[in-house]
mmCIF file of C-alpha atoms in Angstrom:
data_model
loop_
_atom_site.group_PDB
_atom_site.id
_atom_site.type_symbol
_atom_site.label_atom_id
_atom_site.label_comp_id
_atom_site.label_asym_id
_atom_site.label_seq_id
_atom_site.Cartn_x
_atom_site.Cartn_y
_atom_site.Cartn_z
ATOM 1 C CA MET A 817 10.271 0.304 -13.687
ATOM 2 C CA THR A 818 12.059 -0.331 -10.436
ATOM 3 C CA VAL A 819 11.263 -3.560 -8.630
ATOM 4 C CA VAL A 820 13.006 -4.042 -5.266
ATOM 5 C CA ASN A 821 14.872 -7.287 -4.777
ATOM 6 C CA ARG A 822 13.812 -9.819 -2.189
ATOM 7 C CA PRO A 823 15.626 -9.491 1.151
ATOM 8 C CA PRO A 824 18.712 -11.697 1.671
ATOM 9 C CA LEU A 825 17.829 -15.229 2.742
ATOM 10 C CA THR A 826 19.704 -15.003 6.016
ATOM 11 C CA SER A 827 19.179 -11.372 7.045
ATOM 12 C CA ASP A 828 17.952 -10.199 10.429
ATOM 13 C CA GLU A 829 14.298 -9.787 11.317
ATOM 14 C CA ARG A 830 14.048 -6.042 10.595
ATOM 15 C CA THR A 831 15.747 -6.455 7.196
ATOM 16 C CA GLN A 832 13.377 -9.333 6.374
ATOM 17 C CA LEU A 833 10.204 -7.444 7.416
ATOM 18 C CA THR A 834 11.098 -4.145 5.735
ATOM 19 C CA GLY A 835 12.496 -5.922 2.708
ATOM 20 C CA TRP A 836 9.337 -7.922 2.077
ATOM 21 C CA LEU A 837 7.184 -4.886 2.583
ATOM 22 C CA ASP A 838 9.285 -2.800 0.202
ATOM 23 C CA LEU A 839 9.173 -5.581 -2.408
ATOM 24 C CA GLN A 840 5.369 -5.728 -2.275
ATOM 25 C CA ARG A 841 5.122 -1.928 -2.395
ATOM 26 C CA SER A 842 7.369 -1.800 -5.477
ATOM 27 C CA PHE A 843 4.903 -3.917 -7.435
ATOM 28 C CA VAL A 844 2.095 -1.359 -7.075
ATOM 29 C CA ARG A 845 3.645 1.082 -9.581
ATOM 30 C CA MET A 846 4.578 -1.806 -11.908
ATOM 31 C CA LYS A 847 0.998 -3.065 -11.947
ATOM 32 C CA CYS A 848 -0.221 0.359 -13.052
ATOM 33 C CA GLU A 849 2.356 1.009 -15.789
ATOM 34 C CA GLY A 850 0.925 1.850 -19.151
ATOM 35 C CA LEU A 851 -2.643 2.297 -17.997
ATOM 36 C CA SER A 852 -4.755 5.063 -19.495
ATOM 37 C CA GLU A 853 -6.564 7.382 -17.090
ATOM 38 C CA ALA A 854 -9.838 5.857 -18.233
ATOM 39 C CA ASP A 855 -8.640 2.328 -17.392
ATOM 40 C CA ALA A 856 -7.064 3.438 -14.107
ATOM 41 C CA HIS A 857 -10.528 4.653 -12.993
ATOM 42 C CA ARG A 858 -12.640 2.007 -14.777
ATOM 43 C CA LYS A 859 -15.035 0.093 -12.552
ATOM 44 C CA THR A 860 -14.645 -3.536 -13.586
ATOM 45 C CA LEU A 861 -16.292 -5.236 -10.575
ATOM 46 C CA SER A 862 -19.968 -4.382 -10.391
ATOM 47 C CA THR A 863 -20.249 -5.561 -6.782
ATOM 48 C CA SER A 864 -17.204 -3.488 -5.737
ATOM 49 C CA PRO A 865 -17.350 -0.226 -7.718
ATOM 50 C CA LEU A 866 -14.762 1.547 -5.564
ATOM 51 C CA MET A 867 -12.184 -1.132 -6.348
ATOM 52 C CA THR A 868 -10.429 0.469 -9.303
ATOM 53 C CA MET A 869 -6.702 0.600 -9.976
ATOM 54 C CA ALA A 870 -6.647 4.266 -8.835
ATOM 55 C CA GLY A 871 -8.894 3.565 -5.837
ATOM 56 C CA LEU A 872 -6.610 0.738 -4.600
ATOM 57 C CA VAL A 873 -3.470 2.933 -4.956
ATOM 58 C CA ALA A 874 -5.174 5.627 -2.866
ATOM 59 C CA HIS A 875 -6.307 3.008 -0.348
ATOM 60 C CA LEU A 876 -2.780 1.682 0.035
ATOM 61 C CA ARG A 877 -1.385 5.231 0.446
ATOM 62 C CA TRP A 878 -3.829 6.047 3.226
ATOM 63 C CA ASN A 879 -3.268 2.637 4.918
ATOM 64 C CA GLU A 880 0.386 3.517 5.144
ATOM 65 C CA TYR A 881 -0.491 6.892 6.696
ATOM 66 C CA SER A 882 -3.059 5.393 9.090
ATOM 67 C CA TRP A 883 -0.833 2.621 10.444
ATOM 68 C CA PHE A 884 2.407 4.503 10.715
ATOM 69 C CA HIS A 885 1.452 8.105 11.450
ATOM 70 C CA LEU A 886 -1.875 7.810 13.258
ATOM 71 C CA ASN A 887 -1.378 4.457 15.013
ATOM 72 C CA MET A 888 2.362 4.001 15.581
ATOM 73 C CA LEU A 889 3.258 7.647 16.292
ATOM 74 C CA GLY A 890 -0.117 8.716 17.609
ATOM 75 C CA THR A 891 -0.194 11.739 15.325
ATOM 76 C CA PRO A 892 -3.670 13.245 15.635
ATOM 77 C CA ASP A 893 -5.798 13.470 12.490
ATOM 78 C CA THR A 894 -6.379 17.166 12.055
ATOM 79 C CA GLY A 895 -8.422 16.796 8.878
ATOM 80 C CA GLN A 896 -5.633 15.707 6.545
ATOM 81 C CA THR A 897 -7.182 12.241 5.939
ATOM 82 C CA PRO A 898 -10.171 11.538 3.710
ATOM 83 C CA TRP A 899 -12.168 10.108 6.583
ATOM 84 C CA THR A 900 -14.706 12.194 8.484
ATOM 85 C CA GLU A 901 -17.006 11.601 11.371
ATOM 86 C CA GLY A 902 -20.041 9.811 9.916
ATOM 87 C CA GLY A 903 -18.425 9.760 6.446
ATOM 88 C CA HIS A 904 -18.035 6.802 4.111
ATOM 89 C CA PRO A 905 -15.675 4.215 5.606
ATOM 90 C CA ASP A 906 -13.878 3.873 2.244
ATOM 91 C CA ALA A 907 -13.643 7.599 1.498
ATOM 92 C CA GLU A 908 -10.017 7.256 0.513
ATOM 93 C CA MET A 909 -11.147 5.332 -2.598
ATOM 94 C CA PHE A 910 -13.225 8.183 -4.007
ATOM 95 C CA VAL A 911 -10.537 9.334 -6.468
ATOM 96 C CA ASP A 912 -12.307 9.516 -9.862
ATOM 97 C CA ASP A 913 -11.006 13.064 -10.420
ATOM 98 C CA VAL A 914 -7.400 12.368 -9.311
ATOM 99 C CA PRO A 915 -4.831 11.404 -11.994
ATOM 100 C CA LEU A 916 -3.189 7.998 -11.463
ATOM 101 C CA ALA A 917 0.313 9.508 -11.721
ATOM 102 C CA GLN A 918 -0.506 11.828 -8.781
ATOM 103 C CA LEU A 919 -1.833 8.903 -6.725
ATOM 104 C CA LEU A 920 1.283 6.874 -7.412
ATOM 105 C CA ASP A 921 3.546 9.775 -6.461
ATOM 106 C CA GLU A 922 1.597 10.328 -3.266
ATOM 107 C CA TYR A 923 1.928 6.617 -2.488
ATOM 108 C CA ASP A 924 5.656 6.711 -3.066
ATOM 109 C CA GLU A 925 5.945 9.806 -0.813
ATOM 110 C CA GLU A 926 3.919 8.104 1.885
ATOM 111 C CA ARG A 927 6.104 5.009 1.679
ATOM 112 C CA ALA A 928 9.193 7.098 2.245
ATOM 113 C CA ARG A 929 7.605 8.791 5.260
ATOM 114 C CA SER A 930 6.559 5.386 6.613
ATOM 115 C CA ASN A 931 10.076 4.013 6.137
ATOM 116 C CA ALA A 932 11.479 6.980 8.136
ATOM 117 C CA ILE A 933 9.050 6.169 10.992
ATOM 118 C CA ILE A 934 9.957 2.448 10.831
ATOM 119 C CA ALA A 935 13.672 3.261 10.914
ATOM 120 C CA GLY A 936 13.239 5.339 14.057
ATOM 121 C CA LEU A 937 11.367 2.714 16.064
ATOM 122 C CA SER A 938 12.215 -0.589 17.704
ATOM 123 C CA LEU A 939 10.314 -3.600 16.431
ATOM 124 C CA ASP A 940 8.940 -3.865 19.987
ATOM 125 C CA ALA A 941 7.575 -0.262 19.959
ATOM 126 C CA VAL A 942 3.821 -0.206 20.358
ATOM 127 C CA GLU A 943 1.113 1.959 18.828
ATOM 128 C CA GLN A 944 0.581 5.343 20.428
ATOM 129 C CA GLY A 945 -2.655 6.112 18.580
ATOM 130 C CA PRO A 946 -6.286 5.576 19.572
ATOM 131 C CA TYR A 947 -6.027 1.829 19.962
ATOM 132 C CA ALA A 948 -3.334 2.175 22.603
ATOM 133 C CA ALA A 949 -5.847 3.860 24.947
ATOM 134 C CA ASN A 950 -8.000 0.692 24.819
ATOM 135 C CA GLY A 951 -5.084 -1.525 25.806
ATOM 136 C CA GLU A 952 -5.006 -3.080 22.298
ATOM 137 C CA ALA A 953 -1.778 -1.591 21.039
ATOM 138 C CA ALA A 954 0.134 -3.602 18.487
ATOM 139 C CA SER A 955 3.903 -3.693 18.118
ATOM 140 C CA LEU A 956 5.717 -2.361 15.076
ATOM 141 C CA ARG A 957 6.575 -5.963 14.318
ATOM 142 C CA TYR A 958 2.850 -6.758 14.120
ATOM 143 C CA VAL A 959 2.146 -3.673 12.025
ATOM 144 C CA LEU A 960 4.883 -4.578 9.539
ATOM 145 C CA CYS A 961 3.526 -8.124 9.203
ATOM 146 C CA HIS A 962 0.010 -6.724 8.686
ATOM 147 C CA MET A 963 1.209 -4.243 6.079
ATOM 148 C CA ILE A 964 2.968 -6.992 4.157
ATOM 149 C CA GLU A 965 -0.309 -8.951 4.175
ATOM 150 C CA GLU A 966 -2.467 -5.890 3.357
ATOM 151 C CA THR A 967 -0.232 -4.761 0.465
ATOM 152 C CA ALA A 968 0.101 -8.276 -1.012
ATOM 153 C CA ARG A 969 -3.658 -8.856 -0.764
ATOM 154 C CA HIS A 970 -4.401 -5.615 -2.672
ATOM 155 C CA LEU A 971 -1.656 -6.433 -5.197
ATOM 156 C CA GLY A 972 -3.736 -9.513 -6.057
ATOM 157 C CA HIS A 973 -6.737 -7.228 -6.561
ATOM 158 C CA LEU A 974 -4.659 -4.927 -8.768
ATOM 159 C CA ASP A 975 -3.496 -7.954 -10.784
ATOM 160 C CA ILE A 976 -7.025 -9.206 -11.331
ATOM 161 C CA ILE A 977 -8.335 -5.775 -12.332
ATOM 162 C CA ARG A 978 -5.444 -5.254 -14.691
ATOM 163 C CA GLU A 979 -6.119 -8.622 -16.323
ATOM 164 C CA LEU A 980 -9.795 -7.681 -16.707
ATOM 165 C CA LEU A 981 -8.799 -4.322 -18.266
ATOM 166 C CA ASP A 982 -6.249 -5.428 -20.855
ATOM 167 C CA GLY A 983 -5.411 -9.106 -20.359
ATOM 168 C CA GLN A 984 -1.972 -8.395 -18.834
ATOM 169 C CA THR A 985 -0.734 -9.906 -15.621
ATOM 170 C CA SER A 986 1.970 -8.226 -13.618
ATOM 171 C CA TYR A 987 4.480 -10.925 -14.492
ATOM 172 C CA ASP A 988 4.108 -10.111 -18.174
ATOM 173 C CA ARG A 989 5.783 -6.807 -17.319
ATOM 174 C CA LEU A 990 8.599 -7.990 -15.071
ATOM 175 C CA PRO A 991 12.083 -7.476 -16.451
ATOM 176 C CA ALA A 992 13.726 -10.646 -17.744
ATOM 177 C CA PRO A 993 16.152 -12.189 -15.246
ATOM 178 C CA GLU A 994 19.825 -11.550 -15.910
ATOM 179 C CA VAL A 995 21.697 -14.509 -17.390
ATOM 180 C CA SER A 996 25.152 -15.111 -16.004
#
């Protein structure tokens, strides 16, 4: 298990924003460690049946793609996303037939692509995607803050679902701190 360290206390804004986002992202795989396929896809919340461990990993992956590729770069969706005209708004969470390991690998690959986009843009760069045409374009700075919030919020969901599945919380699985 690899958990990213917190960013340095006195680092610059970009290092803080990307550091906190990478830290939150690193917990996703940790929260899924040791789950069976059945548990990864188990529906524990009757009022939110799409909110499974696997469904949330897929949601986080496609959020990365949407914010950084579609919105920041303005890359057109040519059918590569799970969303379709008139389709289910949470189509990315329909992953009952996709192995958790595959979803986690796809999430890691998407994170790497997002990081490359982030590295190539100024924090003041604004969205080039569909929202830009409406005069509602957000800056990369805003998008990074939003992605920290979005990832952390869904980590809470992952933690609750994991606890419902097997009683473990994410912090039960954190490596012990080094003693000096």
